[in-house]
mmCIF file of N, CA and C in Angstrom:
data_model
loop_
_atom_site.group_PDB
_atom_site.id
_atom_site.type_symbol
_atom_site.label_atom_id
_atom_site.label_comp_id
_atom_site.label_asym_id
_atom_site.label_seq_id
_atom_site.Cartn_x
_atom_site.Cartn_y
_atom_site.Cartn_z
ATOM 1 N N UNK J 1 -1.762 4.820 13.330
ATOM 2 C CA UNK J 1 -0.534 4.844 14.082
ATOM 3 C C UNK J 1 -0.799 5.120 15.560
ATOM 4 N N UNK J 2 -1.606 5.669 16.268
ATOM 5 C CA UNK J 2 -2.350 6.078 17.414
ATOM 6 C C UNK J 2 -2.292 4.749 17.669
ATOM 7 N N UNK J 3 -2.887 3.452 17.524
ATOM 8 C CA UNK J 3 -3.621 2.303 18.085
ATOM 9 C C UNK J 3 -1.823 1.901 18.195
ATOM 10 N N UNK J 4 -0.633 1.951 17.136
ATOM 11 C CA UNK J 4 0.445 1.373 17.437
ATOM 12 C C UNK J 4 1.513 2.157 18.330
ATOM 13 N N UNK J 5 0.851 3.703 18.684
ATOM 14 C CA UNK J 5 1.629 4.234 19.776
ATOM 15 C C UNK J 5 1.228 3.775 21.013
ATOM 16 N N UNK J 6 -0.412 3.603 21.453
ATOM 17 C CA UNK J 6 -0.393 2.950 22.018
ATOM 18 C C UNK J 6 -0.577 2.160 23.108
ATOM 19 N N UNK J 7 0.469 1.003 22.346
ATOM 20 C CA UNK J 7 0.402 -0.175 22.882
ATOM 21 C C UNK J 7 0.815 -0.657 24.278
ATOM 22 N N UNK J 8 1.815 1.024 25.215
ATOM 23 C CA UNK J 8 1.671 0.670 26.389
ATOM 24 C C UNK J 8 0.570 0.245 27.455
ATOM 25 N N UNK J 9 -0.801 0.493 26.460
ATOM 26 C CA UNK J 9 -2.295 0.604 27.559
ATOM 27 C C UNK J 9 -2.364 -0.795 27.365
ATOM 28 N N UNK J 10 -1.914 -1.527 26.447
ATOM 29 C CA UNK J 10 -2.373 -3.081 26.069
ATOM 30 C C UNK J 10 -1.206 -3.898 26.972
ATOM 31 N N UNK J 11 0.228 -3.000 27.310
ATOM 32 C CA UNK J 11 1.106 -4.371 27.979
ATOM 33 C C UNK J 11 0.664 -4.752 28.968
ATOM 34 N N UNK J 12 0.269 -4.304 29.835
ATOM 35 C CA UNK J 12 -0.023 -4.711 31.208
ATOM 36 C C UNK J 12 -1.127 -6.199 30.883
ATOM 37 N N UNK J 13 -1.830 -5.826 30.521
ATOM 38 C CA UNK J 13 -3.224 -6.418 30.368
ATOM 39 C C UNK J 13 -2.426 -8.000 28.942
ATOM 40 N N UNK J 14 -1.643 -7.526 28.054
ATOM 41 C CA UNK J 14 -1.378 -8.819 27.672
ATOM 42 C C UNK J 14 0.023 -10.036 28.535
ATOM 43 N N UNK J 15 0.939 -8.825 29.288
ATOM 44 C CA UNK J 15 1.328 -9.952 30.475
ATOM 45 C C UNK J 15 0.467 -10.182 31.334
ATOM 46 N N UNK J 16 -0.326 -10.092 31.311
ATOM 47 C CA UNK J 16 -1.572 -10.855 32.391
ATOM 48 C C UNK J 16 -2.029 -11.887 32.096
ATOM 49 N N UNK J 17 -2.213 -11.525 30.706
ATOM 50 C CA UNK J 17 -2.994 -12.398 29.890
ATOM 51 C C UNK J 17 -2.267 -13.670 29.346
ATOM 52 N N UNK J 18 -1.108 -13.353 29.261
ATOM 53 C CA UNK J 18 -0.226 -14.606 27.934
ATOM 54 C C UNK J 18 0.613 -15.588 29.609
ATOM 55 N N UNK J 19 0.498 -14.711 30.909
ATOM 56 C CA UNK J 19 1.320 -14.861 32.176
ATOM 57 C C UNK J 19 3.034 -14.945 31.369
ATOM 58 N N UNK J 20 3.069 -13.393 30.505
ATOM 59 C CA UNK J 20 4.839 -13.865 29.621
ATOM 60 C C UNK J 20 5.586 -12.745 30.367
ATOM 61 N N UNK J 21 6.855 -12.684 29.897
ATOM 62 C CA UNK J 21 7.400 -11.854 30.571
ATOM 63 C C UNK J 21 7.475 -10.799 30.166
ATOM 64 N N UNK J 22 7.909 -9.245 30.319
ATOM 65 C CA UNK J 22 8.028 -8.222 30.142
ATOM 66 C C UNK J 22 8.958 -8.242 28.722
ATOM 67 N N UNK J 23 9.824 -8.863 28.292
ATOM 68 C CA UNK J 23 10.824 -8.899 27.234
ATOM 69 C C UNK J 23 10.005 -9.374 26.569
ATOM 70 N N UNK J 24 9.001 -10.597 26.635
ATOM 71 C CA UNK J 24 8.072 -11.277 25.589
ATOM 72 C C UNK J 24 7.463 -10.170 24.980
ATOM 73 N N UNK J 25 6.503 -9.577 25.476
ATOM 74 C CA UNK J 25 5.953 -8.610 25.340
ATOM 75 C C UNK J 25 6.563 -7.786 24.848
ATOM 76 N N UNK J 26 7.102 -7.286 25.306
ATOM 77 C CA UNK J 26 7.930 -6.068 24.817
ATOM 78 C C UNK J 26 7.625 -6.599 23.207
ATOM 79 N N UNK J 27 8.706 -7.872 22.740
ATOM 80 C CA UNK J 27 8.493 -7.523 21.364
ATOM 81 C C UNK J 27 7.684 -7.363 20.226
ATOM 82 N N UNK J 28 6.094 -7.895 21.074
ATOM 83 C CA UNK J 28 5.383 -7.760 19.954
ATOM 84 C C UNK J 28 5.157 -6.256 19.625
ATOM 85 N N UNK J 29 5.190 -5.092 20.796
ATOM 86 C CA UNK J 29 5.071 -3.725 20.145
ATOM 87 C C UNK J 29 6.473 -3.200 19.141
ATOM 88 N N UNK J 30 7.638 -3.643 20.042
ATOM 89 C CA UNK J 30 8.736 -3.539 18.971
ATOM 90 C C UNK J 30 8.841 -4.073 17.557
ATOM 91 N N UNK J 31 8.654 -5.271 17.060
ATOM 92 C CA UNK J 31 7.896 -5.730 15.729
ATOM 93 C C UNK J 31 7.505 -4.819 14.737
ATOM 94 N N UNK J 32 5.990 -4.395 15.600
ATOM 95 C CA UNK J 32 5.097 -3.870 15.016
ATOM 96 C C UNK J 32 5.524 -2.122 14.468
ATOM 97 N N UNK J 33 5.944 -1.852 15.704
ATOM 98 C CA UNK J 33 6.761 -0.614 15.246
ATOM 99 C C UNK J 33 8.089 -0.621 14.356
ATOM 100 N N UNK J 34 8.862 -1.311 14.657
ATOM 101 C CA UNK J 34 10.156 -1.492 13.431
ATOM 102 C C UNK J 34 9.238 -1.988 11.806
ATOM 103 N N UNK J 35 8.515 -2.818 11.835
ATOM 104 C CA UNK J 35 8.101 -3.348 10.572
ATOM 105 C C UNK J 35 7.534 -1.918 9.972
ATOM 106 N N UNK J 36 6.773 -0.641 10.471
ATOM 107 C CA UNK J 36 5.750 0.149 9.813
ATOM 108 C C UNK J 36 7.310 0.957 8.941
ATOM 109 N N UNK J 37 8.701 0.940 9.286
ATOM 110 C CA UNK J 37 9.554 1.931 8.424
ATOM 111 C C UNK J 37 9.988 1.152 7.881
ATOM 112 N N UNK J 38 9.977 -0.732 8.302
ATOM 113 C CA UNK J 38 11.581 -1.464 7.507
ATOM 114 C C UNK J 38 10.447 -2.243 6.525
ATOM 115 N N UNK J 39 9.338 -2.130 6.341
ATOM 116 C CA UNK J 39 8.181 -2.622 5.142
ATOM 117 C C UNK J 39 8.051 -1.052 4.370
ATOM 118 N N UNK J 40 8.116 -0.106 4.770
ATOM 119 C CA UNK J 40 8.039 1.534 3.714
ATOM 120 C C UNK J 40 8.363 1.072 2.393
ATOM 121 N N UNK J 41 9.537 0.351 2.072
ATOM 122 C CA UNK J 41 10.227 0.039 0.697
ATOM 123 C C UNK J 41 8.967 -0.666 -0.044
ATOM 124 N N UNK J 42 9.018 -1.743 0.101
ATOM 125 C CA UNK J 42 7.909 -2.724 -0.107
ATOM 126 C C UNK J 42 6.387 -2.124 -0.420
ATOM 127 N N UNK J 43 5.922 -1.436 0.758
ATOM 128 C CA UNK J 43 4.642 -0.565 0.451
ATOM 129 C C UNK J 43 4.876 0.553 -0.724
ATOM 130 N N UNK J 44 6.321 0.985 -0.552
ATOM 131 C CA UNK J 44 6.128 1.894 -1.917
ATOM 132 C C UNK J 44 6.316 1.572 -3.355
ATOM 133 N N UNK J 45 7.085 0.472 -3.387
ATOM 134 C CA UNK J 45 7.033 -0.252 -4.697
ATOM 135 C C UNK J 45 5.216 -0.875 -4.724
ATOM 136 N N UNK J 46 4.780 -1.080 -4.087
ATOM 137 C CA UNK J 46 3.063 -1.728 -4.271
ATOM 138 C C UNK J 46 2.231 -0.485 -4.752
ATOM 139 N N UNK J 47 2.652 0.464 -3.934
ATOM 140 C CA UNK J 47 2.330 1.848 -4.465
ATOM 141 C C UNK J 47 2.478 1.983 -5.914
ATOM 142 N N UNK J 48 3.804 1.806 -6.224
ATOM 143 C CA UNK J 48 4.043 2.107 -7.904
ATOM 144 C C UNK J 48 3.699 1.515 -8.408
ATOM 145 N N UNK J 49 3.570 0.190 -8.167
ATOM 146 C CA UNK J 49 2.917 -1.081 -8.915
ATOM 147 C C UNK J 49 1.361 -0.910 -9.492
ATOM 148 N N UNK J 50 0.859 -0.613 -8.457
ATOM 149 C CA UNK J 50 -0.785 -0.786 -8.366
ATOM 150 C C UNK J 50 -0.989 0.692 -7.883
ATOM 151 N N UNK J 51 -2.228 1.167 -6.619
ATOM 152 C CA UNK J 51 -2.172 2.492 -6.537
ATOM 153 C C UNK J 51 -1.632 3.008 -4.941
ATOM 154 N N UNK J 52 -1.936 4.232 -4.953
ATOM 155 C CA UNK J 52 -1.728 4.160 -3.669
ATOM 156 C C UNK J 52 -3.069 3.903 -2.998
ATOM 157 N N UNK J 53 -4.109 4.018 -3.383
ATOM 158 C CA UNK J 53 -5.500 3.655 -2.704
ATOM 159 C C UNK J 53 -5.761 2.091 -2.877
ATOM 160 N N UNK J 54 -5.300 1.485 -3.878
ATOM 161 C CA UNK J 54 -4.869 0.150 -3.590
ATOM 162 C C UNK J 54 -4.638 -0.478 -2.310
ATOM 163 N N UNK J 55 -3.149 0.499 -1.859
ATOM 164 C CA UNK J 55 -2.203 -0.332 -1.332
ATOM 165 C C UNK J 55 -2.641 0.007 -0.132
ATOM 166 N N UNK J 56 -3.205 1.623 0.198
ATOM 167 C CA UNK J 56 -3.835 1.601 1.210
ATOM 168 C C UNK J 56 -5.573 0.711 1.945
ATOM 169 N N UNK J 57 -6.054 0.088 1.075
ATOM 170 C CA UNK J 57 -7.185 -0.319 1.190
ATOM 171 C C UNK J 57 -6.564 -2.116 1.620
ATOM 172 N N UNK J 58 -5.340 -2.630 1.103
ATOM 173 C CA UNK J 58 -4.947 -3.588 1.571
ATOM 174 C C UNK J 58 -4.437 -3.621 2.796
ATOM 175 N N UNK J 59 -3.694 -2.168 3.244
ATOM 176 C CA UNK J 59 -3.259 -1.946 4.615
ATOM 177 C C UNK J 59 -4.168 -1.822 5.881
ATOM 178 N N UNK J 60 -5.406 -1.448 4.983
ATOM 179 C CA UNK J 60 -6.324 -1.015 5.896
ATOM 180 C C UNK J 60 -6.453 -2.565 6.859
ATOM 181 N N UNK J 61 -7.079 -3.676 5.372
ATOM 182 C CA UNK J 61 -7.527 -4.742 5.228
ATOM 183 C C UNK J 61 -6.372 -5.576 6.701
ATOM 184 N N UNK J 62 -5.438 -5.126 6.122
ATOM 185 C CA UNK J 62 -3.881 -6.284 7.357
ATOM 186 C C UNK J 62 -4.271 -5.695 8.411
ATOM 187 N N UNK J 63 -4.409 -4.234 8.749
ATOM 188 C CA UNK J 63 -4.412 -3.936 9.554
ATOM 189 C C UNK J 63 -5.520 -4.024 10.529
ATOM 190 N N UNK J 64 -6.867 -4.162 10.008
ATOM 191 C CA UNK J 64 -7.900 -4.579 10.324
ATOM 192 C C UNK J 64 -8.183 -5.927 11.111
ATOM 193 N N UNK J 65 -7.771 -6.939 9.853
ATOM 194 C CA UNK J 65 -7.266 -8.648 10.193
ATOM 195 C C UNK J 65 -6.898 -8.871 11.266
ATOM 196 N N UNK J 66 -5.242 -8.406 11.461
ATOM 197 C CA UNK J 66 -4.413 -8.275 12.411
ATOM 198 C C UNK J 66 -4.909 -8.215 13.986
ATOM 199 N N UNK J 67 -5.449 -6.652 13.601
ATOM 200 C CA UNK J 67 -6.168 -6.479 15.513
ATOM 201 C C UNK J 67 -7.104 -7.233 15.919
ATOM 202 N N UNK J 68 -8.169 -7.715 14.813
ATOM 203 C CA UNK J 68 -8.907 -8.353 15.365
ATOM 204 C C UNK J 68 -8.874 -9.935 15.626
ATOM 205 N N UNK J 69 -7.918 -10.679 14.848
ATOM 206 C CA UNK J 69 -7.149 -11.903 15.167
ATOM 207 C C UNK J 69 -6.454 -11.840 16.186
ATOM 208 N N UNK J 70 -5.908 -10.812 16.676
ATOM 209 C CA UNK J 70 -4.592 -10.635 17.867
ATOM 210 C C UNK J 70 -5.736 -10.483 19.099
ATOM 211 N N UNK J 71 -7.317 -10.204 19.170
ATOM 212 C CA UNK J 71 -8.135 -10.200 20.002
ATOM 213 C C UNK J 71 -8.789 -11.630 20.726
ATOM 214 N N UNK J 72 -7.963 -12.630 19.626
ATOM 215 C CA UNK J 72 -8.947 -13.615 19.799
ATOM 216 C C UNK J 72 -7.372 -14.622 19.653
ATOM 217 N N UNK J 73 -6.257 -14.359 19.798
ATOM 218 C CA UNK J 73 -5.229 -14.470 20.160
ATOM 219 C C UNK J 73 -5.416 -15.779 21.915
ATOM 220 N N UNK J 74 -5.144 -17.091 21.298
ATOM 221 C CA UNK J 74 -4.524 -17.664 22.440
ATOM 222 C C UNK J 74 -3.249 -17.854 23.013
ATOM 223 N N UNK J 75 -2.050 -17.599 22.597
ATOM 224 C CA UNK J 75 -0.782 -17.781 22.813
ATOM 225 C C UNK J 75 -0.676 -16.869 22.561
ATOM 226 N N UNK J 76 0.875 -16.043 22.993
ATOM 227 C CA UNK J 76 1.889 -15.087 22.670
ATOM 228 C C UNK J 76 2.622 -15.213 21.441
ATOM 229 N N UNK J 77 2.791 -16.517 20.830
ATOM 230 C CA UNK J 77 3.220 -16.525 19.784
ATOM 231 C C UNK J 77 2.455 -16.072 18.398
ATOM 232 N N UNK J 78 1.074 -16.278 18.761
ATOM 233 C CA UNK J 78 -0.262 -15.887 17.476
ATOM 234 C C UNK J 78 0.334 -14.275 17.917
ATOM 235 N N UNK J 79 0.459 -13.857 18.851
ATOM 236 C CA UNK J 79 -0.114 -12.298 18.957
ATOM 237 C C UNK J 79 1.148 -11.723 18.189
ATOM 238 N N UNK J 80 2.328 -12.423 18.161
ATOM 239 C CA UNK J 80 3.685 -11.903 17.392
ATOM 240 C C UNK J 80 2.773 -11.802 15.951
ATOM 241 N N UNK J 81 2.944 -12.819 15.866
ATOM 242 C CA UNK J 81 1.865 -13.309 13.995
ATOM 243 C C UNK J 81 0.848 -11.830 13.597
ATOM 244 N N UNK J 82 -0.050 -11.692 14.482
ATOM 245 C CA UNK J 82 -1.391 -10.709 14.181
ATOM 246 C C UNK J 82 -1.054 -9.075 14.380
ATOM 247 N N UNK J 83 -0.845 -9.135 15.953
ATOM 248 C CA UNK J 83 -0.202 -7.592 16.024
ATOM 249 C C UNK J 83 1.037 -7.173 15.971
ATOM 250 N N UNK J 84 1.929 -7.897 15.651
ATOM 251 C CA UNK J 84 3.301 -7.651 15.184
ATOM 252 C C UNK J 84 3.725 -7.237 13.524
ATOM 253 N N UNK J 85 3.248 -8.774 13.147
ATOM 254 C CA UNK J 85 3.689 -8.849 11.751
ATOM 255 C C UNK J 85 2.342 -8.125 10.884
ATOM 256 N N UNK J 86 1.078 -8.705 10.916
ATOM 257 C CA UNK J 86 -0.077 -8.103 9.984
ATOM 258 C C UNK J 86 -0.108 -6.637 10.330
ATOM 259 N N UNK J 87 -0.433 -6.424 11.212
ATOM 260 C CA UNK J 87 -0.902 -5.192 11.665
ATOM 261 C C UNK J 87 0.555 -3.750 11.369
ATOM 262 N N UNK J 88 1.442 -4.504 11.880
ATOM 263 C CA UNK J 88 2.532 -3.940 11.006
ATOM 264 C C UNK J 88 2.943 -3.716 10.041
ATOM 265 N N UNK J 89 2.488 -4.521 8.984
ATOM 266 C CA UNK J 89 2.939 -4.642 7.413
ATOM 267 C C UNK J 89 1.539 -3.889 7.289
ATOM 268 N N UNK J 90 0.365 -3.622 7.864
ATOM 269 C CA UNK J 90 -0.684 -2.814 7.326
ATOM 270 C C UNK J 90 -0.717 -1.586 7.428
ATOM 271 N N UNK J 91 -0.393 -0.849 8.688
ATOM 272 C CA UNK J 91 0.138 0.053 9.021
ATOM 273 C C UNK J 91 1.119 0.728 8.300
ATOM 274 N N UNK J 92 2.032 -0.268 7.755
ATOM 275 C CA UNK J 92 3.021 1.025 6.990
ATOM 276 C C UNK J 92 2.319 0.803 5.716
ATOM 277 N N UNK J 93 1.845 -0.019 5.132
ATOM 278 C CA UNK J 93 1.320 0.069 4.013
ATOM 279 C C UNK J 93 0.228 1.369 4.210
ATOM 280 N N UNK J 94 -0.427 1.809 4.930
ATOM 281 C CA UNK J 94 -1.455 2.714 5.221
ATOM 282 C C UNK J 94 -0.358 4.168 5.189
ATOM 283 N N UNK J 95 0.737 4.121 6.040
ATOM 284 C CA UNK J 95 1.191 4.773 6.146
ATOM 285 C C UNK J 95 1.982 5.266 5.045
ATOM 286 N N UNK J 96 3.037 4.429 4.248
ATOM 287 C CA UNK J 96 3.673 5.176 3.180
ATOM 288 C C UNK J 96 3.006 5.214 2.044
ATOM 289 N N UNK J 97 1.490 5.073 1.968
ATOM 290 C CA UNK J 97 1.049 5.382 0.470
ATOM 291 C C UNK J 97 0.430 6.796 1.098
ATOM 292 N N UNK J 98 -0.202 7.075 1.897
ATOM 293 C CA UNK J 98 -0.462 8.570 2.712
ATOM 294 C C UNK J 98 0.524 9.684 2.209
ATOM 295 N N UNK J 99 2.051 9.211 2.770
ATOM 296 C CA UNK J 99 2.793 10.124 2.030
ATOM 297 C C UNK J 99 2.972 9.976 0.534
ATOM 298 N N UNK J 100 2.884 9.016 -0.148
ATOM 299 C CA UNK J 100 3.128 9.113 -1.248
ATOM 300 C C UNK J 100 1.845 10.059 -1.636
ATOM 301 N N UNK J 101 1.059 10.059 -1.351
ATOM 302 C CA UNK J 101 -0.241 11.206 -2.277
ATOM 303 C C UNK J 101 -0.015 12.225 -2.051
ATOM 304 N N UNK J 102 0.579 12.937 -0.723
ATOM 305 C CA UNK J 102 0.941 14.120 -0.199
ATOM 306 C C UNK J 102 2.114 14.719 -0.838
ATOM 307 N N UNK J 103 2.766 13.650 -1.335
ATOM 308 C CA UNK J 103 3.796 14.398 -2.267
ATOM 309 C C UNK J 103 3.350 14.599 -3.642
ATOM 310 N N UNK J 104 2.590 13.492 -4.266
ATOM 311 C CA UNK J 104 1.696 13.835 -5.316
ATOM 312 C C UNK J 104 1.094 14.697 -5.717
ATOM 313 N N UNK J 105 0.157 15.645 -4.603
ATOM 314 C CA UNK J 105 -1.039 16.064 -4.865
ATOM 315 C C UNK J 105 -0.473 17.271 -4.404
ATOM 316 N N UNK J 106 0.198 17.534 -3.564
ATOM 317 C CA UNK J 106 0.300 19.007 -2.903
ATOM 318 C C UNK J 106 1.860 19.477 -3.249
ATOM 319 N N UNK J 107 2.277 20.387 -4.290
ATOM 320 C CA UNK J 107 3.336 21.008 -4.528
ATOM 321 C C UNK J 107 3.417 22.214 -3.745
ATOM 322 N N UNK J 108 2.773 23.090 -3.630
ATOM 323 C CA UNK J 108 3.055 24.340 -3.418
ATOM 324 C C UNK J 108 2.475 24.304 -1.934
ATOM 325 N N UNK J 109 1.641 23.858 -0.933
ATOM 326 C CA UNK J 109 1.931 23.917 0.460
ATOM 327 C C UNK J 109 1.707 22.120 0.866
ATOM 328 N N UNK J 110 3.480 21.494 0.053
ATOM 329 C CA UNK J 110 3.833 20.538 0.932
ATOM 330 C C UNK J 110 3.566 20.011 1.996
ATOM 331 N N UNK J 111 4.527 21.267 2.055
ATOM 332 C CA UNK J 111 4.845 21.076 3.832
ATOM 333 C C UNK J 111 3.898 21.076 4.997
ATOM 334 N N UNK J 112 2.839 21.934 4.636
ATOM 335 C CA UNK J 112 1.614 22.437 5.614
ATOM 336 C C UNK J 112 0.808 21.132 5.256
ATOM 337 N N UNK J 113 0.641 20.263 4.215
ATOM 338 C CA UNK J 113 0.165 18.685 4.125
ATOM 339 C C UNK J 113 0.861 17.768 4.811
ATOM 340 N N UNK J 114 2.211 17.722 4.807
ATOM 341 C CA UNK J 114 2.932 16.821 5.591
ATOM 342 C C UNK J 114 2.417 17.170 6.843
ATOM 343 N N UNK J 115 2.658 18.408 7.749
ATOM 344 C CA UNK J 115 2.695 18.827 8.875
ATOM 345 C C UNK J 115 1.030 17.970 9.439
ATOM 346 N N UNK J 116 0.088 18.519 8.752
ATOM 347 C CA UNK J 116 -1.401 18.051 8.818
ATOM 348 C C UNK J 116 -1.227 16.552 8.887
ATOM 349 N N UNK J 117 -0.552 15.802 7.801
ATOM 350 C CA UNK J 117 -0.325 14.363 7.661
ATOM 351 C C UNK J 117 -0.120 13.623 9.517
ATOM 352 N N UNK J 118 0.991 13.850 9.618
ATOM 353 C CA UNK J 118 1.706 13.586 10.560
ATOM 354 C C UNK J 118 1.574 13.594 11.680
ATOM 355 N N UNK J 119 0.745 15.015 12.614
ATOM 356 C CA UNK J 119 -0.282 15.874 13.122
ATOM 357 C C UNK J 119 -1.038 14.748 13.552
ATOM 358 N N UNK J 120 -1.583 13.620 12.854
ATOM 359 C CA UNK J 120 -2.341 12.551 13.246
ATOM 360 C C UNK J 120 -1.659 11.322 13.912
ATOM 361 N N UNK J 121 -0.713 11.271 13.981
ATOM 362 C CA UNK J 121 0.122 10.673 15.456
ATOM 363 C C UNK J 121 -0.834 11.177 16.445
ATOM 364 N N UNK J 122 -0.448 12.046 16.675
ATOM 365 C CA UNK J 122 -0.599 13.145 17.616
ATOM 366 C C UNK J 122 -1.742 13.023 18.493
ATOM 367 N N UNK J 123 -2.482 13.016 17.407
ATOM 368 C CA UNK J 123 -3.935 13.030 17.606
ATOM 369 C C UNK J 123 -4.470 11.936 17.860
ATOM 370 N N UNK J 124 -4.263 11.319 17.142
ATOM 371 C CA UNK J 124 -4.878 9.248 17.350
ATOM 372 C C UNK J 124 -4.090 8.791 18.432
ATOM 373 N N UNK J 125 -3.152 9.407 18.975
ATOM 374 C CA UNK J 125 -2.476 8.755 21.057
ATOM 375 C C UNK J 125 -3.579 9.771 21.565
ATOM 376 N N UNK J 126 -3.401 10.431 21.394
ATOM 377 C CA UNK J 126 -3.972 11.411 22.216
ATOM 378 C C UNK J 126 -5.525 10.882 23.112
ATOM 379 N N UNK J 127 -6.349 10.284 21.474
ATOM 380 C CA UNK J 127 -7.580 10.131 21.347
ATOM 381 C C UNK J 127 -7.728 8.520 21.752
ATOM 382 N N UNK J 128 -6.997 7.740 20.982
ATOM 383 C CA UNK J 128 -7.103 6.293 21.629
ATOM 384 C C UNK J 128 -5.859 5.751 22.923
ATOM 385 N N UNK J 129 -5.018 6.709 23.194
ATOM 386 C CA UNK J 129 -4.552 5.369 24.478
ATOM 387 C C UNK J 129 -5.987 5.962 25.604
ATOM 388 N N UNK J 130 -6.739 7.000 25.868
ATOM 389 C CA UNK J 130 -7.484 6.818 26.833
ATOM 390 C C UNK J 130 -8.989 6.431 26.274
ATOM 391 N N UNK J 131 -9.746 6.060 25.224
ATOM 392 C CA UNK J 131 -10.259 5.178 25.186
ATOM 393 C C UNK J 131 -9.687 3.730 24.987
ATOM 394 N N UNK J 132 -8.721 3.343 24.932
ATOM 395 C CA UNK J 132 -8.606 2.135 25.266
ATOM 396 C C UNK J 132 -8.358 1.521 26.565
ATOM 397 N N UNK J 133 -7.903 2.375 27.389
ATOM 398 C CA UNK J 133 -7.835 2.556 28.545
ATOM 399 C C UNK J 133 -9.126 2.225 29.590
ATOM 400 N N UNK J 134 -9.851 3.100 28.764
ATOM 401 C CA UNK J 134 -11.717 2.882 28.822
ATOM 402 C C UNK J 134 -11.837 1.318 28.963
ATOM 403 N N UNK J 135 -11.688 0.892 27.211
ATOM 404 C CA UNK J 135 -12.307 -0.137 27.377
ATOM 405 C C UNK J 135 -12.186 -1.407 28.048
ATOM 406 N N UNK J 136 -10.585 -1.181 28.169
ATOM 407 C CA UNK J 136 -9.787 -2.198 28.969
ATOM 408 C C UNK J 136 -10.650 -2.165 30.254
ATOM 409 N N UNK J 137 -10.682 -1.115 31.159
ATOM 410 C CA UNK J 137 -11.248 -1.171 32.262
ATOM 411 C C UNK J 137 -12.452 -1.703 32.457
ATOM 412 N N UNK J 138 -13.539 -1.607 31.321
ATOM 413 C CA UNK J 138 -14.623 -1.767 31.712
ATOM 414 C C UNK J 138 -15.320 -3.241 31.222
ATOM 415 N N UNK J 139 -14.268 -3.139 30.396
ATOM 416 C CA UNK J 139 -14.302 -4.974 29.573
ATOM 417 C C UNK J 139 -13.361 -5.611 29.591
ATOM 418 N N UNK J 140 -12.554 -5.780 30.679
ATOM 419 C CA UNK J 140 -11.770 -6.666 30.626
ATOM 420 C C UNK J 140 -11.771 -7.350 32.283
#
């Protein structure tokens, strides 16, 4: 979730890149962020279906796909496709089977698992918008 908070270090550098406008742009982070809560349903029925390490190892997989197709991205319209839609549908898949184990596995300090869970927002902006920031600068 860090790499999909973010995605302000990537706008600049993909209106540069696509020459689109600020609204273009805009939506591929909006996408990507609306899809990780309005796919939750979906990831949690896959969850029940199959496992949650399943569903997370497929999220990993979209989410993986995604960034690195959206790298090699010629149009603005592929990048809707890769970092919008894949990377989004991987992401929450990563994301709501996470909570689903945390509710599984931890009864009696929940909450102090959720808190820890979550905690990794936090941490993954923290940690990747300034290495990406990095890399942008030095490779791009």
């Amino acid at each position: 979730m860090g790499i999909l908070h973010s995605f302000g270090v990537l706008f600049p550098v993909i209106i540069r890149s696509f020459n689109s406008s600020r609204q273009e742009t805009a939506w591929i982070g909006s996408l990507a962020g609306s899809l990780v809560f309005f796919a939750s349903p979906v990831a949690g029925r896959l969850s029940e279906k199959f496992s949650c390490r399943c569903v997370t190892m497929i999220g990993t997989v979209c989410s993986v796909v995604g960034l690195v197709s959206a790298s090699f991205a010629k149009s603005i319209i592929v990048y809707y496709f890769t970092y919008g839609l894949m990377f989004g549908f991987g992401a929450s898949c990563v994301r709501t089977s996470s909570f689903l184990v945390v509710a599984k596995y931890f009864h009696k300090r929940r909450p102090f698992a959720t808190g820890i869970l979550t905690s990794g927002n936090g941490i993954g902006l923290f940690v990747l918008a300034p290495l990406t920031q990095a890399l942008l600068d030095n490779f791009v």
